[in-house]
């Protein structure tokens, strides 16, 4: 167990001096190597030593809340984050005073004893705390919480943007002075004093610190559905994907405590977000080389990290090395003994890899455990459990699980839960068959962009199963899935024919409303690949975007259409 909490005065009274930046980085590295308890104890022991260590303790508290979604832990995280904010805004921090001075146009120099590095560090910590408080607010899924969270995020972004600009200016001024190209700089945006000496190392760490939040803002907002993006931009939020990636890369290579977190964010983007939203067109392999490069550079630093082992599995899955991916996910599962939510993420991937292999027995076991243990979306996990159970031939068991889906349906505004409920009800009422349950499993693999991860033999087996489905209400869906499989197999002519049949299917529009717009999108993407049919392809993408509304996963498709059109503009300027 850690000793009593240590203040800076108590530590220095013993003649000791602690490098809090180095200690904070050590704490985060400890956390990523599955030392959650040890990391928490370290930060809490020194939380009163400095704002940076206080922030470390609050971050671990926030992470614990997000991993469990337990109300008590979420409340504790909120209290810890506010305590860190309060610490930064007192004890000569100068943050609130600086803001007041800006309003009054007061140009007096800051109070003595407060360095520019300390002031900027505290401002960045306050912005970080506000982001995490906004996330905790959003989790409540109430309108007032969304409004409050949005307002907090806006304040945080302004602070990130201001700090980022100030640090860049300070770095430029330092470089000019170092090369004797200009005299020593004067004050920079009321955050610097001409009497203060700032080192290149301190500025580099500060820029790494602000670049994590600054980069995440840019990256996440760039992925917002296009019809919401204009509103968000009006509120003052930017969304430059390349700026976001560049900032996160800088943060990951810095000596700041958030460097390992920036590395994880980049791995998450390249192995989860990029392939799922097809942000580089329809190429599932996009970003794979970058992810492999990051992992090779960092893997040795985190030999016991369940998270890095998880991302290794994600890369292997994207490379269609499903057996290797399963081994990595099982290893990550064992490493995450005391981290329940990380175990659940690994179980989820094991379930998906098993579905990719059409091993529905193992998939069923993983999803059933998630249904029983996870607090995230038991409704969705129940649907996947029922589909896989039915695909194994246990139709009575599947029917029972489909009944449970309605009982577990809690989030009415959640598209995934709405889809799960609708599909489960239809399968339950029509008496599920092995063929229809297998079709439902292939449908989920398609919607979650997992078909490109399947082997040729499994894709051919899926095609045979789909050919045997003769239910008229599923004809459009069957053709959409056949088209997607032909596309993965490189059978372009057959893929086009299947997508065209799916687009023309009106009979199934009521039961599978998303089939026509998704088929338009798929057909458009194929036609974009040939110079002579680019015009037709673009027209189909616009048709998918403008002629359909109110279908399942509409926002998801709009992001993909927006990305495809943006890629087209880069190749063929409009």
Coordinates of C-alpha atoms in Angstrom, one line a residue:
X1 CA 0.0 0.0 0.0
X2 CA 1.1 3.6 -0.7
X3 CA 2.1 5.8 2.2
X4 CA 0.2 9.0 3.3
X5 CA -0.3 11.7 0.7
X6 CA 2.8 13.9 0.3
X7 CA 2.7 17.7 -0.3
X8 CA 5.6 19.5 -2.0
X9 CA 6.5 21.2 1.3
X10 CA 6.7 17.9 3.2
X11 CA 8.8 16.3 0.5
X12 CA 11.2 19.3 0.3
X13 CA 11.4 19.6 4.1
X14 CA 13.1 16.1 4.0
X15 CA 15.6 17.5 1.5
X16 CA 14.1 15.7 -1.4
X17 CA 13.2 17.0 -4.9
X18 CA 10.8 15.1 -7.2
X19 CA 10.5 15.6 -11.0
X20 CA 6.8 15.4 -11.2
X21 CA 6.7 15.3 -15.0
X22 CA 8.9 12.2 -14.9
X23 CA 7.0 10.6 -12.0
X24 CA 3.7 11.2 -13.8
X25 CA 4.9 9.5 -17.0
X26 CA 6.1 6.6 -14.9
X27 CA 2.6 6.3 -13.4
X28 CA 0.9 6.2 -16.8
X29 CA 3.5 3.6 -18.1
X30 CA 2.7 1.6 -15.0
X31 CA -1.0 1.8 -15.8
X32 CA -0.5 0.6 -19.4
X33 CA 1.6 -2.4 -18.2
X34 CA -1.5 -3.6 -16.2
X35 CA -0.4 -2.0 -13.0
X36 CA -3.7 -0.2 -12.5
X37 CA -3.7 -0.5 -8.7
X38 CA 0.0 0.5 -8.4
X39 CA -0.5 3.5 -10.7
X40 CA -3.5 4.6 -8.7
X41 CA -1.5 4.4 -5.4
X42 CA 1.4 6.3 -6.8
X43 CA -0.7 9.2 -8.1
X44 CA -2.8 9.4 -4.9
X45 CA 0.4 9.4 -2.7
X46 CA 1.7 12.5 -4.5
X47 CA -1.6 14.1 -5.6
X48 CA -1.0 17.1 -3.3
X49 CA 2.6 17.5 -4.5
X50 CA 1.7 19.3 -7.7
X51 CA -1.2 19.9 -10.1
X52 CA 0.4 17.4 -12.5
X53 CA 0.3 14.5 -10.0
X54 CA -3.2 15.6 -8.9
X55 CA -4.3 15.4 -12.6
X56 CA -2.7 11.9 -12.8
X57 CA -4.8 10.7 -9.8
X58 CA -8.0 12.3 -11.4
X59 CA -7.3 10.7 -14.7
X60 CA -7.0 7.2 -13.2
X61 CA -10.2 7.9 -11.3
X62 CA -11.9 8.9 -14.6
X63 CA -10.6 5.8 -16.4
X64 CA -11.9 3.6 -13.6
X65 CA -15.4 5.3 -13.9
X66 CA -15.4 4.8 -17.7
X67 CA -14.4 1.2 -17.4
X68 CA -17.2 0.3 -15.0
X69 CA -20.0 2.9 -15.6
X70 CA -20.8 2.6 -11.9
X71 CA -22.6 5.7 -10.6
X72 CA -20.5 5.9 -7.4
X73 CA -17.2 5.8 -9.3
X74 CA -18.5 8.3 -11.8
X75 CA -19.4 10.7 -9.0
X76 CA -15.9 10.2 -7.4
X77 CA -14.3 10.9 -10.7
X78 CA -16.2 14.2 -11.1
X79 CA -15.2 15.2 -7.6
X80 CA -11.5 14.4 -8.2
X81 CA -11.5 16.3 -11.5
X82 CA -13.1 19.4 -9.9
X83 CA -10.5 19.2 -7.0
X84 CA -7.7 19.2 -9.6
X85 CA -9.3 22.1 -11.4
X86 CA -9.5 24.0 -8.1
X87 CA -5.9 23.3 -7.3
X88 CA -4.8 24.6 -10.7
X89 CA -6.8 27.8 -10.2
X90 CA -5.3 28.6 -6.8
X91 CA -1.9 28.6 -5.3
X92 CA -0.6 31.3 -7.6
X93 CA -1.8 29.4 -10.7
X94 CA -2.9 32.5 -12.4
X95 CA -5.4 30.8 -14.7
X96 CA -8.5 32.7 -13.4
X97 CA -6.6 35.8 -12.9
X98 CA -5.2 35.6 -16.4
X99 CA -8.7 35.3 -17.8
X100 CA -9.9 38.3 -15.7
X101 CA -6.9 40.3 -16.9
X102 CA -7.8 39.6 -20.5
X103 CA -11.3 40.8 -20.0
X104 CA -10.1 44.0 -18.3
X105 CA -7.3 44.4 -20.9
X106 CA -4.9 44.5 -17.9
X107 CA -1.3 44.2 -19.2
X108 CA 0.4 44.1 -15.8
X109 CA 3.0 41.3 -15.5
X110 CA 1.9 38.1 -13.7
X111 CA 2.5 37.6 -10.0
X112 CA 6.1 36.9 -9.1
X113 CA 7.0 33.2 -8.6
X114 CA 4.7 31.9 -11.3
X115 CA 6.6 30.7 -14.3
X116 CA 5.2 30.6 -17.8
X117 CA 5.7 26.8 -17.9
X118 CA 3.7 26.4 -14.7
X119 CA 0.9 28.7 -15.9
X120 CA 0.6 26.9 -19.3
X121 CA 0.8 23.5 -17.6
X122 CA -2.1 24.4 -15.3
X123 CA -4.2 25.8 -18.1
X124 CA -3.8 22.6 -20.1
X125 CA -4.7 20.5 -17.0
X126 CA -7.9 22.6 -16.5
X127 CA -8.8 22.0 -20.2
X128 CA -8.1 18.3 -19.8
X129 CA -10.3 18.1 -16.7
X130 CA -13.1 19.9 -18.5
X131 CA -13.0 17.4 -21.4
X132 CA -13.3 14.5 -19.0
X133 CA -16.1 16.2 -17.1
X134 CA -17.9 16.7 -20.4
X135 CA -17.5 13.0 -21.2
X136 CA -18.9 12.0 -17.8
X137 CA -21.8 14.3 -18.5
X138 CA -22.5 12.8 -21.9
X139 CA -22.7 9.3 -20.4
X140 CA -25.9 10.3 -18.6
X141 CA -27.6 10.6 -22.0
X142 CA -29.9 13.4 -21.0
X143 CA -30.6 16.5 -23.0
X144 CA -29.5 18.9 -20.2
X145 CA -26.3 16.8 -19.8
X146 CA -25.6 17.1 -23.6
X147 CA -26.0 20.9 -23.5
X148 CA -23.9 21.2 -20.3
X149 CA -21.2 18.9 -21.8
X150 CA -21.2 20.8 -25.1
X151 CA -20.7 24.1 -23.3
X152 CA -17.8 22.6 -21.2
X153 CA -16.2 21.2 -24.4
X154 CA -16.3 24.7 -26.0
X155 CA -14.5 26.2 -23.1
X156 CA -11.9 23.4 -23.1
X157 CA -11.3 23.9 -26.9
X158 CA -10.7 27.6 -26.4
X159 CA -8.1 26.9 -23.7
X160 CA -6.4 24.2 -25.9
X161 CA -6.3 26.5 -28.9
X162 CA -4.9 29.4 -26.8
X163 CA -2.2 27.3 -25.1
X164 CA -1.2 25.6 -28.4
X165 CA -0.8 29.0 -30.1
X166 CA 1.2 30.4 -27.1
X167 CA 3.5 27.4 -27.0
X168 CA 4.2 27.5 -30.7
X169 CA 5.0 31.2 -30.5
X170 CA 7.3 30.6 -27.5
X171 CA 9.1 27.8 -29.4
X172 CA 9.6 30.1 -32.4
X173 CA 10.9 32.9 -30.2
X174 CA 13.3 30.5 -28.4
X175 CA 14.6 29.2 -31.7
X176 CA 15.2 32.8 -33.0
X177 CA 17.1 33.7 -29.8
X178 CA 19.1 30.5 -29.9
X179 CA 20.2 31.1 -33.4
X180 CA 20.8 34.8 -32.7
X181 CA 18.4 35.8 -35.5
X182 CA 16.6 38.1 -33.3
X183 CA 16.8 39.7 -29.8
X184 CA 15.3 38.0 -26.8
X185 CA 11.5 37.9 -27.2
X186 CA 9.1 40.0 -25.2
X187 CA 5.9 38.8 -23.6
X188 CA 3.9 36.3 -25.7
X189 CA 0.1 36.7 -25.5
X190 CA 0.2 37.6 -21.7
X191 CA 1.5 34.2 -20.9
X192 CA 5.2 35.1 -20.8
X193 CA 7.4 37.5 -18.9
X194 CA 10.6 38.9 -20.5
X195 CA 12.5 38.0 -17.3
X196 CA 11.6 34.3 -17.5
X197 CA 14.0 31.7 -18.8
X198 CA 12.2 28.9 -20.7
X199 CA 14.1 25.8 -21.9
X200 CA 13.5 24.0 -25.2
X201 CA 12.9 20.7 -23.3
X202 CA 10.2 22.3 -21.1
X203 CA 8.5 23.8 -24.2
X204 CA 8.7 20.5 -26.0
X205 CA 7.0 18.7 -23.1
X206 CA 4.3 21.4 -22.9
X207 CA 3.6 21.1 -26.6
X208 CA 3.3 17.4 -26.2
X209 CA 0.9 17.9 -23.3
X210 CA -1.4 20.3 -25.2
X211 CA -1.2 18.3 -28.4
X212 CA -3.0 15.3 -27.0
X213 CA -6.2 17.2 -26.3
X214 CA -5.8 19.5 -29.3
X215 CA -5.2 16.6 -31.6
X216 CA -8.1 14.5 -30.3
X217 CA -10.5 17.5 -30.7
X218 CA -9.5 17.8 -34.4
X219 CA -9.6 14.1 -35.0
X220 CA -12.9 13.3 -33.3
X221 CA -14.8 16.3 -34.8
X222 CA -13.5 15.4 -38.3
X223 CA -15.4 12.2 -38.0
X224 CA -18.7 13.8 -37.1
X225 CA -21.5 13.1 -39.7
X226 CA -21.4 15.9 -42.4
X227 CA -24.9 17.2 -41.7
X228 CA -23.9 17.9 -38.1
X229 CA -20.4 19.2 -39.0
X230 CA -21.6 22.7 -40.1
X231 CA -23.5 23.2 -36.8
X232 CA -20.4 22.1 -34.8
X233 CA -18.1 24.4 -36.9
X234 CA -20.5 27.3 -36.1
X235 CA -20.0 26.6 -32.4
X236 CA -16.3 27.2 -32.9
X237 CA -15.1 23.6 -33.1
X238 CA -12.7 22.7 -36.0
X239 CA -12.3 19.3 -37.6
X240 CA -9.0 18.9 -39.5
X241 CA -8.1 15.2 -39.5
X242 CA -4.5 15.7 -40.7
X243 CA -3.9 18.3 -38.0
X244 CA -5.3 15.9 -35.4
X245 CA -3.1 13.1 -36.5
X246 CA 0.0 15.3 -36.7
X247 CA -0.6 16.7 -33.2
X248 CA -1.2 13.2 -31.7
X249 CA 2.0 11.9 -33.3
X250 CA 3.9 14.9 -31.8
X251 CA 2.3 14.1 -28.4
X252 CA 3.2 10.4 -28.6
X253 CA 6.9 11.2 -29.2
X254 CA 7.1 13.8 -26.4
X255 CA 8.2 13.3 -22.8
X256 CA 4.8 14.3 -21.4
X257 CA 2.8 11.9 -19.2
X258 CA 0.1 11.7 -22.0
X259 CA 2.6 10.4 -24.6
X260 CA 1.6 6.7 -24.1
X261 CA -2.1 7.8 -24.3
X262 CA -1.5 9.6 -27.6
X263 CA 0.1 6.3 -28.9
X264 CA -3.0 4.4 -27.9
X265 CA -5.2 7.0 -29.6
X266 CA -3.2 6.6 -32.8
X267 CA -3.5 2.8 -32.7
X268 CA -7.2 3.1 -32.0
X269 CA -7.7 5.4 -35.0
X270 CA -5.6 3.3 -37.4
X271 CA -7.0 -0.1 -36.4
X272 CA -10.6 0.6 -35.4
X273 CA -11.9 3.9 -36.7
X274 CA -10.2 4.1 -40.1
X275 CA -11.4 0.7 -41.3
X276 CA -14.8 1.0 -39.8
X277 CA -15.7 4.3 -41.3
X278 CA -13.7 3.7 -44.5
X279 CA -12.2 7.2 -44.0
X280 CA -9.7 6.5 -46.8
X281 CA -12.4 5.4 -49.3
X282 CA -13.3 1.7 -49.1
X283 CA -9.7 0.4 -48.4
X284 CA -9.9 -1.5 -45.1
X285 CA -6.1 -1.7 -45.1
X286 CA -5.8 2.0 -44.7
X287 CA -3.4 3.0 -41.9
X288 CA -2.3 -0.6 -41.3
X289 CA 1.3 0.1 -42.1
X290 CA 1.3 3.1 -39.7
X291 CA -0.2 1.0 -36.9
X292 CA 2.4 -1.8 -37.4
X293 CA 5.2 0.8 -37.3
X294 CA 3.9 2.3 -34.1
X295 CA 3.5 -1.1 -32.5
X296 CA 7.0 -2.2 -33.5
X297 CA 8.5 1.0 -32.0
X298 CA 6.5 0.8 -28.7
X299 CA 5.9 -2.9 -28.0
X300 CA 9.1 -3.4 -26.1
X301 CA 8.2 -0.6 -23.7
X302 CA 5.0 -2.4 -22.7
X303 CA 5.7 -6.2 -22.7
X304 CA 2.8 -6.9 -20.2
X305 CA 0.2 -4.5 -21.6
X306 CA -3.1 -6.0 -22.4
X307 CA -4.0 -2.9 -24.5
X308 CA -0.9 -3.2 -26.8
X309 CA -1.6 -6.9 -27.1
X310 CA -5.2 -6.1 -28.1
X311 CA -4.0 -3.7 -30.8
X312 CA -1.6 -6.4 -32.1
X313 CA -4.7 -8.6 -32.5
X314 CA -6.5 -5.8 -34.3
X315 CA -3.7 -5.5 -36.8
X316 CA -3.6 -9.3 -37.3
X317 CA -7.3 -9.3 -37.9
X318 CA -7.1 -6.6 -40.5
X319 CA -4.4 -8.7 -42.2
X320 CA -6.8 -11.6 -42.3
X321 CA -4.6 -13.6 -39.9
X322 CA -7.6 -14.6 -37.8
X323 CA -5.9 -17.5 -35.9
X324 CA -3.0 -15.3 -34.9
X325 CA -5.5 -12.5 -33.9
X326 CA -7.4 -15.0 -31.7
X327 CA -4.2 -15.9 -30.0
X328 CA -3.4 -12.3 -29.3
X329 CA -6.9 -11.5 -28.0
X330 CA -6.8 -14.6 -25.7
X331 CA -3.3 -13.4 -24.4
X332 CA -4.7 -9.9 -23.8
X333 CA -7.6 -11.4 -22.0
X334 CA -5.3 -13.3 -19.6
X335 CA -3.1 -10.1 -19.1
X336 CA -6.2 -8.1 -18.2
X337 CA -7.0 -10.2 -15.1
X338 CA -8.0 -7.2 -12.9
X339 CA -9.4 -5.0 -15.7
X340 CA -12.9 -6.2 -16.4
X341 CA -13.7 -3.7 -19.2
X342 CA -10.5 -4.5 -21.1
X343 CA -11.5 -8.2 -20.8
X344 CA -14.8 -7.4 -22.3
X345 CA -13.2 -5.6 -25.3
X346 CA -11.1 -8.7 -25.8
X347 CA -14.1 -11.0 -25.5
X348 CA -15.9 -8.9 -28.1
X349 CA -13.0 -9.3 -30.6
X350 CA -12.8 -13.1 -29.9
X351 CA -16.6 -13.2 -30.7
X352 CA -16.1 -11.3 -33.9
X353 CA -13.0 -13.4 -35.0
X354 CA -15.1 -16.5 -34.4
X355 CA -17.9 -15.2 -36.5
X356 CA -15.4 -14.3 -39.3
X357 CA -14.3 -18.0 -39.2
X358 CA -18.0 -19.1 -39.0
X359 CA -17.2 -20.8 -35.7
X360 CA -20.6 -19.8 -34.3
X361 CA -20.2 -22.0 -31.2
X362 CA -17.2 -20.0 -29.8
X363 CA -18.8 -16.7 -31.0
X364 CA -21.9 -17.6 -29.0
X365 CA -19.9 -18.3 -25.8
X366 CA -18.1 -14.9 -26.0
X367 CA -21.3 -12.9 -26.7
X368 CA -23.3 -14.7 -24.0
X369 CA -20.6 -13.8 -21.4
X370 CA -20.7 -10.2 -22.6
X371 CA -24.5 -10.2 -22.3
X372 CA -24.3 -11.4 -18.7
X373 CA -21.4 -9.3 -17.6
X374 CA -21.2 -6.0 -19.6
X375 CA -23.0 -2.9 -18.6
X376 CA -22.6 -1.3 -22.1
X377 CA -25.4 -2.8 -24.3
X378 CA -26.8 -6.1 -23.1
X379 CA -29.5 -5.7 -25.8
X380 CA -27.0 -5.8 -28.6
X381 CA -25.0 -8.6 -27.0
X382 CA -28.1 -10.6 -26.6
X383 CA -29.0 -10.2 -30.3
X384 CA -25.5 -11.4 -31.3
X385 CA -25.8 -14.3 -28.8
X386 CA -29.1 -15.4 -30.3
X387 CA -27.9 -15.1 -33.9
X388 CA -24.8 -17.2 -33.3
X389 CA -26.8 -19.7 -31.2
X390 CA -29.3 -20.1 -34.0
X391 CA -26.5 -20.5 -36.6
X392 CA -25.2 -23.5 -34.6
X393 CA -28.6 -25.2 -34.9
X394 CA -30.0 -24.5 -31.4
X395 CA -33.1 -22.7 -32.6
X396 CA -35.1 -23.1 -29.4
X397 CA -32.3 -21.5 -27.4
X398 CA -32.0 -18.7 -30.0
X399 CA -35.7 -18.0 -29.8
X400 CA -35.5 -17.7 -26.0
X401 CA -32.6 -15.2 -26.3
X402 CA -34.5 -13.1 -28.9
X403 CA -37.3 -12.7 -26.4
X404 CA -34.7 -11.4 -23.9
X405 CA -33.6 -8.7 -26.3
X406 CA -36.8 -6.7 -25.8
X407 CA -36.3 -6.9 -22.0
X408 CA -32.8 -5.6 -22.3
X409 CA -33.7 -2.8 -24.7
X410 CA -32.9 0.4 -22.7
X411 CA -31.5 3.1 -24.9
X412 CA -34.3 4.2 -27.3
X413 CA -32.1 6.7 -29.1
X414 CA -29.3 4.2 -29.7
X415 CA -29.2 3.0 -33.3
X416 CA -27.4 -0.3 -32.5
X417 CA -30.1 -1.2 -29.9
X418 CA -32.9 -0.2 -32.2
X419 CA -31.5 -2.4 -34.9
X420 CA -31.0 -5.3 -32.5
X421 CA -34.5 -5.1 -31.2
X422 CA -36.1 -4.8 -34.7
X423 CA -34.1 -7.8 -36.0
X424 CA -34.6 -10.0 -33.0
X425 CA -38.4 -9.4 -33.0
X426 CA -38.6 -10.3 -36.7
X427 CA -36.6 -13.5 -36.3
X428 CA -38.6 -14.5 -33.2
X429 CA -42.0 -14.0 -34.9
X430 CA -41.0 -15.8 -38.2
X431 CA -39.5 -18.8 -36.3
X432 CA -35.7 -18.6 -36.9
X433 CA -34.0 -21.1 -39.2
X434 CA -30.3 -21.9 -39.3
X435 CA -30.1 -20.1 -42.8
X436 CA -31.8 -16.9 -41.5
X437 CA -29.6 -16.8 -38.4
X438 CA -26.5 -17.3 -40.5
X439 CA -27.7 -14.6 -42.9
X440 CA -28.2 -12.3 -39.8
X441 CA -24.6 -13.0 -38.8
X442 CA -23.2 -12.2 -42.3
X443 CA -25.3 -9.0 -42.2
X444 CA -23.7 -7.9 -39.0
X445 CA -20.2 -8.7 -40.4
X446 CA -21.1 -6.5 -43.4
X447 CA -22.4 -3.6 -41.4
X448 CA -19.4 -3.6 -39.1
X449 CA -17.0 -3.8 -42.1
X450 CA -15.6 -7.2 -41.2
X451 CA -16.2 -9.1 -44.5
X452 CA -12.8 -7.9 -45.9
X453 CA -11.2 -9.7 -42.9
X454 CA -12.7 -13.1 -44.0
X455 CA -10.7 -15.7 -45.9
X456 CA -11.6 -16.7 -49.5
X457 CA -12.9 -20.1 -48.4
X458 CA -15.1 -18.5 -45.7
X459 CA -16.5 -15.9 -48.2
X460 CA -17.3 -18.7 -50.6
X461 CA -19.1 -20.6 -47.9
X462 CA -21.1 -17.5 -46.9
X463 CA -22.0 -17.1 -50.6
X464 CA -23.4 -20.7 -50.7
X465 CA -25.4 -20.1 -47.5
X466 CA -26.9 -16.9 -49.0
X467 CA -27.9 -18.7 -52.2
X468 CA -30.0 -21.1 -50.2
X469 CA -32.1 -18.2 -48.6
X470 CA -35.4 -18.1 -50.5
X471 CA -37.5 -15.8 -48.2
X472 CA -38.8 -13.0 -50.5
X473 CA -38.7 -10.4 -47.7
X474 CA -34.9 -10.9 -47.5
X475 CA -34.1 -10.8 -51.3
X476 CA -32.7 -7.3 -51.2
X477 CA -30.6 -7.9 -48.2
X478 CA -29.4 -11.2 -49.7
X479 CA -28.3 -9.4 -52.9
X480 CA -26.6 -6.6 -51.0
X481 CA -24.6 -9.2 -49.0
X482 CA -23.8 -11.3 -52.1
X483 CA -22.6 -8.1 -53.8
X484 CA -20.3 -7.3 -50.8
X485 CA -18.9 -10.9 -50.9
X486 CA -18.3 -10.8 -54.6
X487 CA -16.5 -7.4 -54.2
X488 CA -14.2 -8.9 -51.5
X489 CA -13.5 -11.9 -53.8
X490 CA -12.6 -9.5 -56.7
X491 CA -15.6 -10.6 -58.8
X492 CA -16.5 -7.0 -59.9
X493 CA -19.0 -7.9 -62.6
X494 CA -21.0 -10.2 -60.2
X495 CA -20.8 -7.6 -57.5
X496 CA -22.3 -4.9 -59.7
X497 CA -25.1 -7.2 -60.8
X498 CA -26.0 -8.1 -57.2
X499 CA -25.9 -4.4 -56.0
X500 CA -28.1 -3.4 -58.9
X501 CA -30.7 -6.1 -57.9
X502 CA -30.5 -4.9 -54.3
X503 CA -31.1 -1.2 -55.4
X504 CA -34.2 -2.2 -57.3
X505 CA -35.7 -4.3 -54.5
X506 CA -38.8 -2.5 -53.2
X507 CA -40.5 -5.5 -51.5
X508 CA -37.9 -5.7 -48.7
X509 CA -37.7 -1.9 -48.2
X510 CA -40.1 -2.0 -45.2
X511 CA -38.1 -4.7 -43.4
X512 CA -34.6 -3.7 -44.4
X513 CA -34.7 0.0 -45.0
X514 CA -31.0 0.5 -45.2
X515 CA -30.5 -2.0 -48.1
X516 CA -31.2 0.4 -51.0
X517 CA -29.0 3.4 -49.8
X518 CA -26.1 1.1 -48.9
X519 CA -26.4 -0.7 -52.2
X520 CA -26.3 2.7 -54.0
X521 CA -23.1 3.6 -52.0
X522 CA -21.5 0.2 -52.8
X523 CA -22.3 0.4 -56.5
X524 CA -21.0 4.0 -56.6
X525 CA -17.7 3.1 -54.9
X526 CA -17.1 0.3 -57.5
X527 CA -17.9 2.7 -60.4
X528 CA -15.5 5.3 -59.0
X529 CA -12.6 2.8 -59.6
X530 CA -12.9 3.1 -63.4
X531 CA -12.2 6.5 -65.0
X532 CA -14.9 6.1 -67.6
X533 CA -17.6 5.5 -64.9
X534 CA -16.5 8.1 -62.3
X535 CA -19.5 10.4 -63.2
X536 CA -22.0 7.6 -62.7
X537 CA -20.3 6.6 -59.4
X538 CA -20.4 10.1 -58.1
X539 CA -24.1 10.4 -59.0
X540 CA -24.9 7.2 -57.1
X541 CA -23.1 8.4 -54.0
X542 CA -25.1 11.6 -54.1
X543 CA -28.3 9.6 -54.7
X544 CA -27.5 7.5 -51.6
X545 CA -27.0 10.6 -49.6
X546 CA -29.9 12.7 -50.8
X547 CA -32.7 10.3 -51.8
X548 CA -33.0 8.2 -48.7
X549 CA -33.7 9.1 -45.0
X550 CA -34.7 7.5 -41.8
X551 CA -33.0 4.1 -42.3
X552 CA -30.8 2.1 -40.0
X553 CA -27.2 3.4 -39.5
X554 CA -27.8 6.5 -41.7
X555 CA -25.1 8.6 -40.0
X556 CA -22.6 5.8 -40.5
X557 CA -23.3 5.7 -44.2
X558 CA -23.2 9.5 -44.5
X559 CA -19.6 9.5 -43.0
X560 CA -18.5 6.9 -45.6
X561 CA -20.2 8.8 -48.5
X562 CA -18.6 12.1 -47.3
X563 CA -15.2 10.4 -47.2
X564 CA -15.6 8.8 -50.6
X565 CA -16.6 12.1 -52.2
X566 CA -13.7 13.9 -50.4
X567 CA -11.2 11.3 -51.8
X568 CA -12.7 11.8 -55.2
X569 CA -12.1 15.6 -55.0
X570 CA -8.4 15.0 -54.1
X571 CA -8.0 12.8 -57.2
X572 CA -10.3 14.8 -59.6
X573 CA -10.5 18.5 -58.6
X574 CA -14.1 19.7 -58.9

